[in-house]
Amino acid sequence: MDETLLMIPGPTRVAPRVLKAMSENVVNHRSAIFGKILNETTQMMSDVFRTNNKSYLITGSGTAAMEAAMANILNPGDKVLHVVGGKFGQRFSQIVEAFGGQTKIIDVEWGQAVNPDEIGFALEEDEDIKAVTVVHNETSTGVANPIKEIGKIMSDYDALYVVDTVSSLGGDEVDVDGYGIDICVTGSQKCLAAPPGMAAITLSNDAWKVVDKVDAQSYYLNMKKYRKSGNAEPPETPYTPSVSLMYAMHEALTVIMEEGLNNRIKRHHLAAKATRNAIKALNLELFPKEEVSSATVTAIKMPEGVSDGELRGTMRNKYRVELAGGQDHLKGNIFRVGHMGNITHRELITTVAALEMTLKELGFDIAIGEGVAAVADTYLPDDI
Ligand code: PLP
């Protein structure tokens, strides 16, 4: 069993009680006993989405839910506006292209957040835009987009508001009903701290009205089928779900309810702040500006004279801490520390200490202990 500390932006370490839940024997997925588990899991999912609408669990990764969102609202030729400031914003547009939709892009420099007014301008200019996609937490750049403010602008328009919260739900503020989000998607393996392989989606009444007018462009991800099965007594999924992963999701969401969603979000923000403070104390440079920095993943510029292979290789092989690299044109230029799911000061202190040792060993002029002290200072109460 590999005990490397995962400090990547998903998958994240899974609590033993969640792993244990998965070891329960498989039951008939069309039975009262499974229906109860599904019902409770989808209810907790809606609570975490902060919506009164139903949620649906899809056996598949986060991308399956992104694809479900698009496949159910678009006829070929329909137009979608995408905020693209990183890899996952791009993914939404590629999905729409795959379904024969027209894409309109708001290009945001990687490392920056979108200005919500730009979305308003684009919608004002083009009445044919059927939906707008925004990635809340752009995992590839460590930027959090202002989904609340965008929601206010979206409320003046008919276009559906589609938000990817794959790497933020359960770790940062997401209020599906409060922000007027029409379709929200997420994945199991990030802030929810369940194993990979389960995705979730929730749709507003406005979104369902559109879904009902469209022939879904997918068989497996046809949301009308998920709704019909979900409304059955006992509730089901249309096709055989990963029963074991459903147990894991049930347990992981129970853990979130016990911690309290607000407490959990605060814990993530504190971990993000501690990480940023450590990086600054070590005279390293954050990739995005602090004001737009993610609560769940911190992107850091690669220090001059140190290669990605050396830095992350030493962290992994010598200190058994796994960090993430940059993606696409950011490969080699940044590295990323994920602090999502169950991460506390314990993991951060270990990570920052390992980073200090790694940098020192690679010849970087580092004051050992300053990063760790910054983490400790962040966690200590103000009056100490
Ligand atoms: N959206 C965001 C913001 C992500 O971070 C990811 C995964 O890293 C995805 C979508 C895709 O999720 P998955 O890899 O589970 O398909």
mmCIF file of C-alpha atoms and ligand atoms in Angstrom:
data_model
loop_
_atom_site.group_PDB
_atom_site.id
_atom_site.type_symbol
_atom_site.label_atom_id
_atom_site.label_comp_id
_atom_site.label_asym_id
_atom_site.label_seq_id
_atom_site.Cartn_x
_atom_site.Cartn_y
_atom_site.Cartn_z
ATOM 1 C CA MET A 1 0.000 0.000 0.000
ATOM 2 C CA ASP A 2 1.498 3.335 -1.079
ATOM 3 C CA GLU A 3 1.530 5.770 1.831
ATOM 4 C CA THR A 4 2.640 8.774 -0.231
ATOM 5 C CA LEU A 5 0.883 11.878 1.036
ATOM 6 C CA LEU A 6 -1.361 13.098 -1.759
ATOM 7 C CA MET A 7 -1.216 16.883 -1.914
ATOM 8 C CA ILE A 8 -2.607 17.067 -5.429
ATOM 9 C CA PRO A 9 -5.874 18.644 -6.520
ATOM 10 C CA GLY A 10 -7.644 15.302 -6.620
ATOM 11 C CA PRO A 11 -7.861 12.489 -6.080
ATOM 12 C CA THR A 12 -7.495 13.215 -2.386
ATOM 13 C CA ARG A 13 -6.879 10.929 0.552
ATOM 14 C CA VAL A 14 -9.957 9.030 1.627
ATOM 15 C CA ALA A 15 -10.856 8.623 5.307
ATOM 16 C CA PRO A 16 -10.621 5.037 6.619
ATOM 17 C CA ARG A 17 -14.318 5.016 7.497
ATOM 18 C CA VAL A 18 -15.173 5.836 3.874
ATOM 19 C CA LEU A 19 -12.881 3.080 2.626
ATOM 20 C CA LYS A 20 -14.462 0.711 5.097
ATOM 21 C CA ALA A 21 -17.951 1.578 3.871
ATOM 22 C CA MET A 22 -16.880 0.400 0.417
ATOM 23 C CA SER A 23 -15.972 -3.002 1.738
ATOM 24 C CA GLU A 24 -19.618 -3.807 2.561
ATOM 25 C CA ASN A 25 -21.011 -6.437 0.267
ATOM 26 C CA VAL A 26 -22.810 -5.383 -2.885
ATOM 27 C CA VAL A 27 -26.626 -5.333 -2.806
ATOM 28 C CA ASN A 28 -29.216 -5.455 -5.550
ATOM 29 C CA HIS A 29 -29.251 -1.977 -7.058
ATOM 30 C CA ARG A 30 -32.971 -2.333 -7.664
ATOM 31 C CA SER A 31 -34.066 -2.951 -4.122
ATOM 32 C CA ALA A 32 -35.476 -1.081 -1.145
ATOM 33 C CA ILE A 33 -32.161 -1.310 0.656
ATOM 34 C CA PHE A 34 -30.256 0.366 -2.176
ATOM 35 C CA GLY A 35 -33.095 2.828 -2.779
ATOM 36 C CA LYS A 36 -32.695 4.062 0.791
ATOM 37 C CA ILE A 37 -28.951 4.565 0.356
ATOM 38 C CA LEU A 38 -29.474 6.340 -2.976
ATOM 39 C CA ASN A 39 -32.166 8.538 -1.515
ATOM 40 C CA GLU A 40 -30.029 9.595 1.434
ATOM 41 C CA THR A 41 -26.965 10.129 -0.744
ATOM 42 C CA THR A 42 -28.761 12.323 -3.279
ATOM 43 C CA GLN A 43 -30.416 14.297 -0.455
ATOM 44 C CA MET A 44 -27.036 14.980 1.165
ATOM 45 C CA MET A 45 -25.659 15.850 -2.264
ATOM 46 C CA SER A 46 -28.400 18.472 -2.701
ATOM 47 C CA ASP A 47 -27.614 19.808 0.777
ATOM 48 C CA VAL A 48 -23.957 20.234 -0.184
ATOM 49 C CA PHE A 49 -24.975 21.882 -3.487
ATOM 50 C CA ARG A 50 -27.288 24.055 -1.357
ATOM 51 C CA THR A 51 -30.264 23.422 -3.559
ATOM 52 C CA ASN A 52 -33.840 22.347 -3.069
ATOM 53 C CA ASN A 53 -33.681 20.564 -6.407
ATOM 54 C CA LYS A 54 -32.861 16.908 -6.768
ATOM 55 C CA SER A 55 -29.331 15.741 -7.387
ATOM 56 C CA TYR A 56 -28.318 12.753 -9.475
ATOM 57 C CA LEU A 57 -25.295 10.540 -9.056
ATOM 58 C CA ILE A 58 -23.651 9.246 -12.180
ATOM 59 C CA THR A 59 -21.117 6.441 -12.184
ATOM 60 C CA GLY A 60 -18.313 8.161 -14.035
ATOM 61 C CA SER A 61 -15.749 10.857 -13.349
ATOM 62 C CA GLY A 62 -16.466 14.591 -13.142
ATOM 63 C CA THR A 63 -16.222 14.903 -16.910
ATOM 64 C CA ALA A 64 -19.269 12.614 -17.226
ATOM 65 C CA ALA A 65 -21.344 15.192 -15.355
ATOM 66 C CA MET A 66 -19.908 18.011 -17.506
ATOM 67 C CA GLU A 67 -20.874 16.004 -20.561
ATOM 68 C CA ALA A 68 -24.337 15.250 -19.121
ATOM 69 C CA ALA A 69 -24.868 18.976 -18.600
ATOM 70 C CA MET A 70 -24.209 19.769 -22.251
ATOM 71 C CA ALA A 71 -25.705 16.655 -23.860
ATOM 72 C CA ASN A 72 -29.122 17.326 -22.351
ATOM 73 C CA ILE A 73 -29.610 20.993 -23.198
ATOM 74 C CA LEU A 74 -28.194 21.318 -26.695
ATOM 75 C CA ASN A 75 -29.453 20.586 -30.145
ATOM 76 C CA PRO A 76 -26.770 20.576 -32.834
ATOM 77 C CA GLY A 77 -26.009 24.178 -33.798
ATOM 78 C CA ASP A 78 -27.008 25.675 -30.450
ATOM 79 C CA LYS A 79 -24.683 28.313 -29.108
ATOM 80 C CA VAL A 80 -22.867 28.227 -25.753
ATOM 81 C CA LEU A 81 -20.697 30.916 -24.192
ATOM 82 C CA HIS A 82 -17.667 29.546 -22.347
ATOM 83 C CA VAL A 83 -15.384 31.238 -19.885
ATOM 84 C CA VAL A 84 -11.999 29.729 -20.706
ATOM 85 C CA GLY A 85 -9.144 30.528 -18.367
ATOM 86 C CA GLY A 86 -7.661 27.081 -18.022
ATOM 87 C CA LYS A 87 -7.892 23.439 -18.925
ATOM 88 C CA PHE A 88 -11.361 22.765 -17.549
ATOM 89 C CA GLY A 89 -12.989 25.825 -19.078
ATOM 90 C CA GLN A 90 -11.560 24.554 -22.346
ATOM 91 C CA ARG A 91 -12.997 21.098 -21.713
ATOM 92 C CA PHE A 92 -16.567 22.419 -21.624
ATOM 93 C CA SER A 93 -16.073 24.003 -25.048
ATOM 94 C CA GLN A 94 -14.578 20.778 -26.425
ATOM 95 C CA ILE A 95 -17.611 18.851 -25.164
ATOM 96 C CA VAL A 96 -19.949 21.284 -26.922
ATOM 97 C CA GLU A 97 -17.930 20.940 -30.127
ATOM 98 C CA ALA A 98 -18.238 17.156 -29.837
ATOM 99 C CA PHE A 99 -22.037 17.561 -29.755
ATOM 100 C CA GLY A 100 -22.048 19.839 -32.787
ATOM 101 C CA GLY A 101 -22.760 23.014 -30.824
ATOM 102 C CA GLN A 102 -21.396 26.471 -31.576
ATOM 103 C CA THR A 103 -18.926 27.784 -29.054
ATOM 104 C CA LYS A 104 -18.268 31.370 -28.173
ATOM 105 C CA ILE A 105 -15.277 31.930 -25.929
ATOM 106 C CA ILE A 106 -14.418 34.537 -23.346
ATOM 107 C CA ASP A 107 -10.666 34.078 -23.253
ATOM 108 C CA VAL A 108 -9.235 34.769 -19.834
ATOM 109 C CA GLU A 109 -5.494 34.814 -19.322
ATOM 110 C CA TRP A 110 -4.500 31.686 -17.381
ATOM 111 C CA GLY A 111 -3.963 32.744 -13.787
ATOM 112 C CA GLN A 112 -6.659 35.442 -13.870
ATOM 113 C CA ALA A 113 -10.344 35.323 -12.963
ATOM 114 C CA VAL A 114 -13.069 36.374 -15.368
ATOM 115 C CA ASN A 115 -14.592 39.831 -15.039
ATOM 116 C CA PRO A 116 -18.340 39.080 -14.674
ATOM 117 C CA ASP A 117 -19.225 42.149 -16.777
ATOM 118 C CA GLU A 118 -17.691 40.446 -19.797
ATOM 119 C CA ILE A 119 -20.376 37.791 -19.557
ATOM 120 C CA GLY A 120 -23.062 40.481 -19.433
ATOM 121 C CA PHE A 121 -21.573 42.207 -22.513
ATOM 122 C CA ALA A 122 -21.461 38.931 -24.448
ATOM 123 C CA LEU A 123 -25.067 38.073 -23.566
ATOM 124 C CA GLU A 124 -26.189 41.589 -24.472
ATOM 125 C CA GLU A 125 -24.551 41.263 -27.878
ATOM 126 C CA ASP A 126 -25.926 37.848 -28.766
ATOM 127 C CA GLU A 127 -29.437 36.747 -27.846
ATOM 128 C CA ASP A 128 -28.892 33.274 -29.275
ATOM 129 C CA ILE A 129 -26.606 32.137 -26.472
ATOM 130 C CA LYS A 130 -28.431 29.238 -24.865
ATOM 131 C CA ALA A 131 -26.076 28.574 -21.951
ATOM 132 C CA VAL A 132 -22.997 29.961 -20.254
ATOM 133 C CA THR A 133 -20.385 27.656 -18.731
ATOM 134 C CA VAL A 134 -18.092 28.712 -15.919
ATOM 135 C CA VAL A 135 -15.582 26.639 -14.008
ATOM 136 C CA HIS A 136 -15.755 27.811 -10.420
ATOM 137 C CA ASN A 137 -12.347 26.610 -9.346
ATOM 138 C CA GLU A 138 -9.980 26.399 -12.329
ATOM 139 C CA THR A 139 -7.850 23.589 -10.955
ATOM 140 C CA SER A 140 -5.219 24.025 -13.669
ATOM 141 C CA THR A 141 -4.372 27.592 -12.598
ATOM 142 C CA GLY A 142 -5.459 27.773 -8.946
ATOM 143 C CA VAL A 143 -7.996 30.512 -9.658
ATOM 144 C CA ALA A 144 -11.485 30.827 -8.184
ATOM 145 C CA ASN A 145 -13.979 32.539 -10.487
ATOM 146 C CA PRO A 146 -16.636 34.850 -8.977
ATOM 147 C CA ILE A 147 -19.655 32.586 -9.479
ATOM 148 C CA LYS A 148 -21.853 34.564 -7.093
ATOM 149 C CA GLU A 149 -21.320 37.827 -8.992
ATOM 150 C CA ILE A 150 -21.728 36.083 -12.330
ATOM 151 C CA GLY A 151 -25.021 34.665 -11.027
ATOM 152 C CA LYS A 152 -26.320 38.201 -10.430
ATOM 153 C CA ILE A 153 -25.586 39.109 -14.045
ATOM 154 C CA MET A 154 -27.034 35.857 -15.363
ATOM 155 C CA SER A 155 -30.334 36.570 -13.599
ATOM 156 C CA ASP A 156 -31.059 39.273 -16.221
ATOM 157 C CA TYR A 157 -30.848 36.775 -19.087
ATOM 158 C CA ASP A 158 -32.592 33.572 -20.195
ATOM 159 C CA ALA A 159 -29.393 31.652 -20.940
ATOM 160 C CA LEU A 160 -28.793 28.735 -18.584
ATOM 161 C CA TYR A 161 -26.045 29.181 -16.014
ATOM 162 C CA VAL A 162 -23.880 26.047 -15.927
ATOM 163 C CA VAL A 163 -21.156 25.777 -13.303
ATOM 164 C CA ASP A 164 -18.409 23.204 -12.814
ATOM 165 C CA THR A 165 -17.706 22.856 -9.107
ATOM 166 C CA VAL A 166 -15.666 19.670 -9.498
ATOM 167 C CA SER A 167 -12.769 20.994 -7.434
ATOM 168 C CA SER A 168 -14.633 23.403 -5.156
ATOM 169 C CA LEU A 169 -17.851 21.828 -3.876
ATOM 170 C CA GLY A 170 -17.408 20.984 -0.214
ATOM 171 C CA GLY A 171 -14.327 23.221 0.011
ATOM 172 C CA ASP A 172 -15.456 26.658 -1.104
ATOM 173 C CA GLU A 173 -18.667 28.670 -1.124
ATOM 174 C CA VAL A 174 -21.143 27.249 -3.586
ATOM 175 C CA ASP A 175 -24.818 28.118 -3.262
ATOM 176 C CA VAL A 176 -26.640 26.677 -6.242
ATOM 177 C CA ASP A 177 -30.055 28.175 -5.469
ATOM 178 C CA GLY A 178 -28.665 31.390 -3.990
ATOM 179 C CA TYR A 179 -26.481 32.118 -7.027
ATOM 180 C CA GLY A 180 -29.169 31.096 -9.532
ATOM 181 C CA ILE A 181 -27.119 28.256 -10.988
ATOM 182 C CA ASP A 182 -29.162 26.173 -13.432
ATOM 183 C CA ILE A 183 -26.873 23.191 -13.763
ATOM 184 C CA CYS A 184 -24.116 22.392 -11.309
ATOM 185 C CA VAL A 185 -21.715 19.478 -11.624
ATOM 186 C CA THR A 186 -19.116 17.955 -9.368
ATOM 187 C CA GLY A 187 -16.951 14.896 -8.801
ATOM 188 C CA SER A 188 -16.347 12.550 -5.905
ATOM 189 C CA GLN A 189 -12.563 12.630 -5.605
ATOM 190 C CA LYS A 190 -11.766 16.190 -4.625
ATOM 191 C CA CYS A 191 -13.214 18.228 -1.752
ATOM 192 C CA LEU A 192 -15.822 15.548 -1.074
ATOM 193 C CA ALA A 193 -12.932 13.168 -0.321
ATOM 194 C CA ALA A 194 -14.495 10.022 -1.735
ATOM 195 C CA PRO A 195 -12.649 7.785 -4.189
ATOM 196 C CA PRO A 196 -12.730 8.731 -7.893
ATOM 197 C CA GLY A 197 -15.470 7.419 -10.130
ATOM 198 C CA MET A 198 -18.696 9.133 -9.104
ATOM 199 C CA ALA A 199 -20.066 12.414 -10.476
ATOM 200 C CA ALA A 200 -23.060 14.465 -9.404
ATOM 201 C CA ILE A 201 -25.341 16.896 -11.172
ATOM 202 C CA THR A 202 -28.303 19.029 -10.184
ATOM 203 C CA LEU A 203 -30.684 20.904 -12.475
ATOM 204 C CA SER A 204 -33.052 23.833 -11.844
ATOM 205 C CA ASN A 205 -36.651 23.935 -13.078
ATOM 206 C CA ASP A 206 -35.554 26.244 -15.901
ATOM 207 C CA ALA A 207 -32.887 23.739 -16.892
ATOM 208 C CA TRP A 208 -35.410 20.880 -16.871
ATOM 209 C CA LYS A 209 -37.715 22.897 -19.169
ATOM 210 C CA VAL A 210 -34.874 23.049 -21.690
ATOM 211 C CA VAL A 211 -33.988 19.369 -21.159
ATOM 212 C CA ASP A 212 -37.602 18.412 -21.873
ATOM 213 C CA LYS A 213 -37.442 20.152 -25.257
ATOM 214 C CA VAL A 214 -34.180 18.516 -26.346
ATOM 215 C CA ASP A 215 -33.467 14.983 -27.533
ATOM 216 C CA ALA A 216 -30.511 14.099 -25.339
ATOM 217 C CA GLN A 217 -27.362 13.599 -27.372
ATOM 218 C CA SER A 218 -26.242 10.744 -25.150
ATOM 219 C CA TYR A 219 -27.773 7.431 -24.190
ATOM 220 C CA TYR A 220 -25.909 6.757 -20.920
ATOM 221 C CA LEU A 221 -26.090 10.368 -19.778
ATOM 222 C CA ASN A 222 -29.730 11.009 -20.664
ATOM 223 C CA MET A 223 -30.939 13.009 -17.658
ATOM 224 C CA LYS A 224 -34.599 12.301 -18.389
ATOM 225 C CA LYS A 225 -33.811 8.651 -17.669
ATOM 226 C CA TYR A 226 -32.041 9.574 -14.439
ATOM 227 C CA ARG A 227 -35.067 11.639 -13.402
ATOM 228 C CA LYS A 228 -37.512 8.828 -14.185
ATOM 229 C CA SER A 229 -35.464 6.231 -12.295
ATOM 230 C CA GLY A 230 -34.822 8.650 -9.436
ATOM 231 C CA ASN A 231 -38.578 9.186 -9.069
ATOM 232 C CA ALA A 232 -39.315 5.447 -8.979
ATOM 233 C CA GLU A 233 -40.237 3.788 -5.694
ATOM 234 C CA PRO A 234 -37.704 2.723 -4.487
ATOM 235 C CA PRO A 235 -35.454 5.196 -6.332
ATOM 236 C CA GLU A 236 -32.920 3.767 -8.744
ATOM 237 C CA THR A 237 -30.393 4.798 -11.336
ATOM 238 C CA PRO A 238 -31.174 3.925 -14.968
ATOM 239 C CA TYR A 239 -28.177 1.599 -15.318
ATOM 240 C CA THR A 240 -26.189 -0.405 -12.800
ATOM 241 C CA PRO A 241 -24.336 2.099 -10.631
ATOM 242 C CA SER A 242 -21.110 1.443 -8.793
ATOM 243 C CA VAL A 243 -22.842 0.225 -5.643
ATOM 244 C CA SER A 244 -19.575 0.278 -3.687
ATOM 245 C CA LEU A 245 -18.855 3.869 -4.686
ATOM 246 C CA MET A 246 -22.368 4.808 -3.649
ATOM 247 C CA TYR A 247 -21.576 3.471 -0.174
ATOM 248 C CA ALA A 248 -18.418 5.584 -0.226
ATOM 249 C CA MET A 249 -20.300 8.708 -1.309
ATOM 250 C CA HIS A 250 -22.906 8.105 1.375
ATOM 251 C CA GLU A 251 -20.215 7.871 4.029
ATOM 252 C CA ALA A 252 -18.133 10.773 2.675
ATOM 253 C CA LEU A 253 -21.206 13.028 2.613
ATOM 254 C CA THR A 254 -22.104 11.896 6.137
ATOM 255 C CA VAL A 255 -18.608 12.977 7.215
ATOM 256 C CA ILE A 256 -19.271 16.402 5.635
ATOM 257 C CA MET A 257 -22.615 16.717 7.431
ATOM 258 C CA GLU A 258 -20.932 15.842 10.724
ATOM 259 C CA GLU A 259 -18.159 18.383 10.214
ATOM 260 C CA GLY A 260 -20.705 20.951 9.021
ATOM 261 C CA LEU A 261 -20.433 22.404 5.526
ATOM 262 C CA ASN A 262 -19.555 25.899 6.777
ATOM 263 C CA ASN A 263 -16.820 24.545 9.059
ATOM 264 C CA ARG A 264 -15.440 22.513 6.211
ATOM 265 C CA ILE A 265 -15.335 25.514 3.896
ATOM 266 C CA LYS A 266 -13.616 27.566 6.609
ATOM 267 C CA ARG A 267 -11.078 24.758 7.084
ATOM 268 C CA HIS A 268 -10.304 24.815 3.366
ATOM 269 C CA HIS A 269 -9.881 28.596 3.329
ATOM 270 C CA LEU A 270 -7.551 28.392 6.309
ATOM 271 C CA ALA A 271 -5.459 25.689 4.627
ATOM 272 C CA ALA A 272 -5.250 27.843 1.487
ATOM 273 C CA LYS A 273 -4.180 30.869 3.502
ATOM 274 C CA ALA A 274 -1.567 28.856 5.404
ATOM 275 C CA THR A 275 -0.207 27.507 2.119
ATOM 276 C CA ARG A 276 0.021 30.966 0.582
ATOM 277 C CA ASN A 277 1.663 32.359 3.706
ATOM 278 C CA ALA A 278 4.248 29.568 3.642
ATOM 279 C CA ILE A 279 4.998 30.189 -0.024
ATOM 280 C CA LYS A 280 5.474 33.902 0.601
ATOM 281 C CA ALA A 281 7.654 33.212 3.660
ATOM 282 C CA LEU A 282 9.904 31.083 1.447
ATOM 283 C CA ASN A 283 10.138 33.923 -1.073
ATOM 284 C CA LEU A 284 8.437 31.871 -3.725
ATOM 285 C CA GLU A 285 5.873 33.472 -5.988
ATOM 286 C CA LEU A 286 2.192 32.635 -6.174
ATOM 287 C CA PHE A 287 0.918 32.136 -9.724
ATOM 288 C CA PRO A 288 -2.489 33.833 -9.448
ATOM 289 C CA LYS A 289 -2.965 37.017 -7.471
ATOM 290 C CA GLU A 290 -4.014 36.343 -3.915
ATOM 291 C CA GLU A 291 -7.445 37.978 -4.366
ATOM 292 C CA VAL A 292 -8.448 35.377 -6.931
ATOM 293 C CA SER A 293 -6.615 32.407 -5.409
ATOM 294 C CA SER A 294 -8.443 29.156 -4.966
ATOM 295 C CA ALA A 295 -9.482 27.828 -1.559
ATOM 296 C CA THR A 296 -8.582 24.295 -2.572
ATOM 297 C CA VAL A 297 -5.427 24.375 -4.711
ATOM 298 C CA THR A 298 -2.482 26.757 -4.697
ATOM 299 C CA ALA A 299 -0.468 27.287 -7.871
ATOM 300 C CA ILE A 300 3.119 28.425 -7.383
ATOM 301 C CA LYS A 301 5.652 29.649 -9.918
ATOM 302 C CA MET A 302 8.551 27.237 -10.340
ATOM 303 C CA PRO A 303 11.558 28.864 -8.695
ATOM 304 C CA GLU A 304 14.279 29.981 -11.097
ATOM 305 C CA GLY A 305 16.904 27.315 -11.704
ATOM 306 C CA VAL A 306 14.850 24.395 -10.398
ATOM 307 C CA SER A 307 13.155 21.983 -12.775
ATOM 308 C CA ASP A 308 9.734 20.456 -12.277
ATOM 309 C CA GLY A 309 11.222 16.958 -12.429
ATOM 310 C CA GLU A 310 13.755 17.741 -9.712
ATOM 311 C CA LEU A 311 11.318 19.502 -7.439
ATOM 312 C CA ARG A 312 8.368 17.162 -7.634
ATOM 313 C CA GLY A 313 10.611 14.124 -8.078
ATOM 314 C CA THR A 314 12.478 14.837 -4.846
ATOM 315 C CA MET A 315 9.242 15.586 -3.017
ATOM 316 C CA ARG A 316 7.774 12.298 -4.205
ATOM 317 C CA ASN A 317 10.729 9.933 -4.063
ATOM 318 C CA LYS A 318 12.546 11.195 -1.029
ATOM 319 C CA TYR A 319 9.859 12.802 1.104
ATOM 320 C CA ARG A 320 6.817 10.858 -0.130
ATOM 321 C CA VAL A 321 4.723 13.921 -0.773
ATOM 322 C CA GLU A 322 2.994 14.096 -4.126
ATOM 323 C CA LEU A 323 2.459 17.545 -5.665
ATOM 324 C CA ALA A 324 0.940 18.361 -9.047
ATOM 325 C CA GLY A 325 2.698 19.984 -11.984
ATOM 326 C CA GLY A 326 1.449 22.546 -14.453
ATOM 327 C CA GLN A 327 -0.723 21.611 -17.402
ATOM 328 C CA ASP A 328 -0.369 22.553 -21.077
ATOM 329 C CA HIS A 329 1.751 25.705 -21.479
ATOM 330 C CA LEU A 330 2.163 25.924 -17.688
ATOM 331 C CA LYS A 331 3.999 22.578 -17.612
ATOM 332 C CA GLY A 332 7.349 23.157 -15.947
ATOM 333 C CA ASN A 333 6.403 26.744 -15.086
ATOM 334 C CA ILE A 334 4.233 26.135 -12.050
ATOM 335 C CA PHE A 335 3.603 23.453 -9.480
ATOM 336 C CA ARG A 336 0.409 23.000 -7.512
ATOM 337 C CA VAL A 337 -0.363 22.036 -3.948
ATOM 338 C CA GLY A 338 -3.815 20.573 -3.460
ATOM 339 C CA HIS A 339 -5.296 21.167 -0.033
ATOM 340 C CA MET A 340 -8.727 19.727 -0.462
ATOM 341 C CA GLY A 341 -10.788 17.100 1.287
ATOM 342 C CA ASN A 342 -9.429 16.014 4.635
ATOM 343 C CA ILE A 343 -6.319 18.229 4.675
ATOM 344 C CA THR A 344 -5.422 19.948 7.952
ATOM 345 C CA HIS A 345 -2.347 21.659 9.437
ATOM 346 C CA ARG A 346 -0.771 18.199 9.910
ATOM 347 C CA GLU A 347 -0.470 17.507 6.202
ATOM 348 C CA LEU A 348 0.463 21.102 5.411
ATOM 349 C CA ILE A 349 3.292 21.200 7.946
ATOM 350 C CA THR A 350 4.673 17.969 6.516
ATOM 351 C CA THR A 351 4.345 19.268 2.966
ATOM 352 C CA VAL A 352 5.951 22.635 3.630
ATOM 353 C CA ALA A 353 8.801 21.045 5.628
ATOM 354 C CA ALA A 354 9.423 18.637 2.736
ATOM 355 C CA LEU A 355 9.338 21.527 0.285
ATOM 356 C CA GLU A 356 11.896 23.432 2.316
ATOM 357 C CA MET A 357 14.221 20.428 2.468
ATOM 358 C CA THR A 358 13.762 19.766 -1.240
ATOM 359 C CA LEU A 359 14.553 23.329 -2.240
ATOM 360 C CA LYS A 360 17.563 23.482 0.066
ATOM 361 C CA GLU A 361 18.857 20.230 -1.354
ATOM 362 C CA LEU A 362 18.414 21.534 -4.879
ATOM 363 C CA GLY A 363 20.655 24.466 -4.018
ATOM 364 C CA PHE A 364 17.949 27.018 -3.490
ATOM 365 C CA ASP A 365 18.739 29.633 -0.882
ATOM 366 C CA ILE A 366 16.035 28.850 1.636
ATOM 367 C CA ALA A 367 15.682 29.599 5.326
ATOM 368 C CA ILE A 368 14.644 26.231 6.724
ATOM 369 C CA GLY A 369 11.660 26.512 9.045
ATOM 370 C CA GLU A 370 10.242 29.816 7.801
ATOM 371 C CA GLY A 371 7.535 28.205 5.725
ATOM 372 C CA VAL A 372 6.542 25.869 8.545
ATOM 373 C CA ALA A 373 6.458 28.820 10.954
ATOM 374 C CA ALA A 374 4.136 30.655 8.556
ATOM 375 C CA VAL A 375 1.782 27.674 8.527
ATOM 376 C CA ALA A 376 1.828 27.500 12.321
ATOM 377 C CA ASP A 377 1.212 31.254 12.608
ATOM 378 C CA THR A 378 -1.760 31.010 10.299
ATOM 379 C CA TYR A 379 -3.338 28.262 12.371
ATOM 380 C CA LEU A 380 -2.638 29.826 15.751
ATOM 381 C CA PRO A 381 -5.393 32.076 17.088
ATOM 382 C CA ASP A 382 -4.723 35.812 16.569
ATOM 383 C CA ASP A 383 -4.314 36.562 20.292
ATOM 384 C CA ILE A 384 -1.407 34.150 20.819
HETATM 385 N N1 PLP B 1 -13.423 20.169 -13.751
HETATM 386 C C1 PLP B 1 -12.451 20.517 -12.901
HETATM 387 C C2 PLP B 1 -12.428 21.896 -12.344
HETATM 388 C C3 PLP B 1 -11.478 19.585 -12.531
HETATM 389 O O1 PLP B 1 -10.508 19.924 -11.670
HETATM 390 C C4 PLP B 1 -11.533 18.296 -13.089
HETATM 391 C C5 PLP B 1 -10.500 17.293 -12.746
HETATM 392 O O2 PLP B 1 -9.411 17.595 -12.346
HETATM 393 C C6 PLP B 1 -12.560 17.998 -13.969
HETATM 394 C C7 PLP B 1 -13.493 18.950 -14.276
HETATM 395 C C8 PLP B 1 -12.670 16.664 -14.584
HETATM 396 O O3 PLP B 1 -12.944 15.714 -13.652
HETATM 397 P P1 PLP B 1 -12.569 14.182 -13.867
HETATM 398 O O4 PLP B 1 -11.097 14.102 -14.031
HETATM 399 O O5 PLP B 1 -13.093 13.559 -12.620
HETATM 400 O O6 PLP B 1 -13.294 13.738 -15.086
#
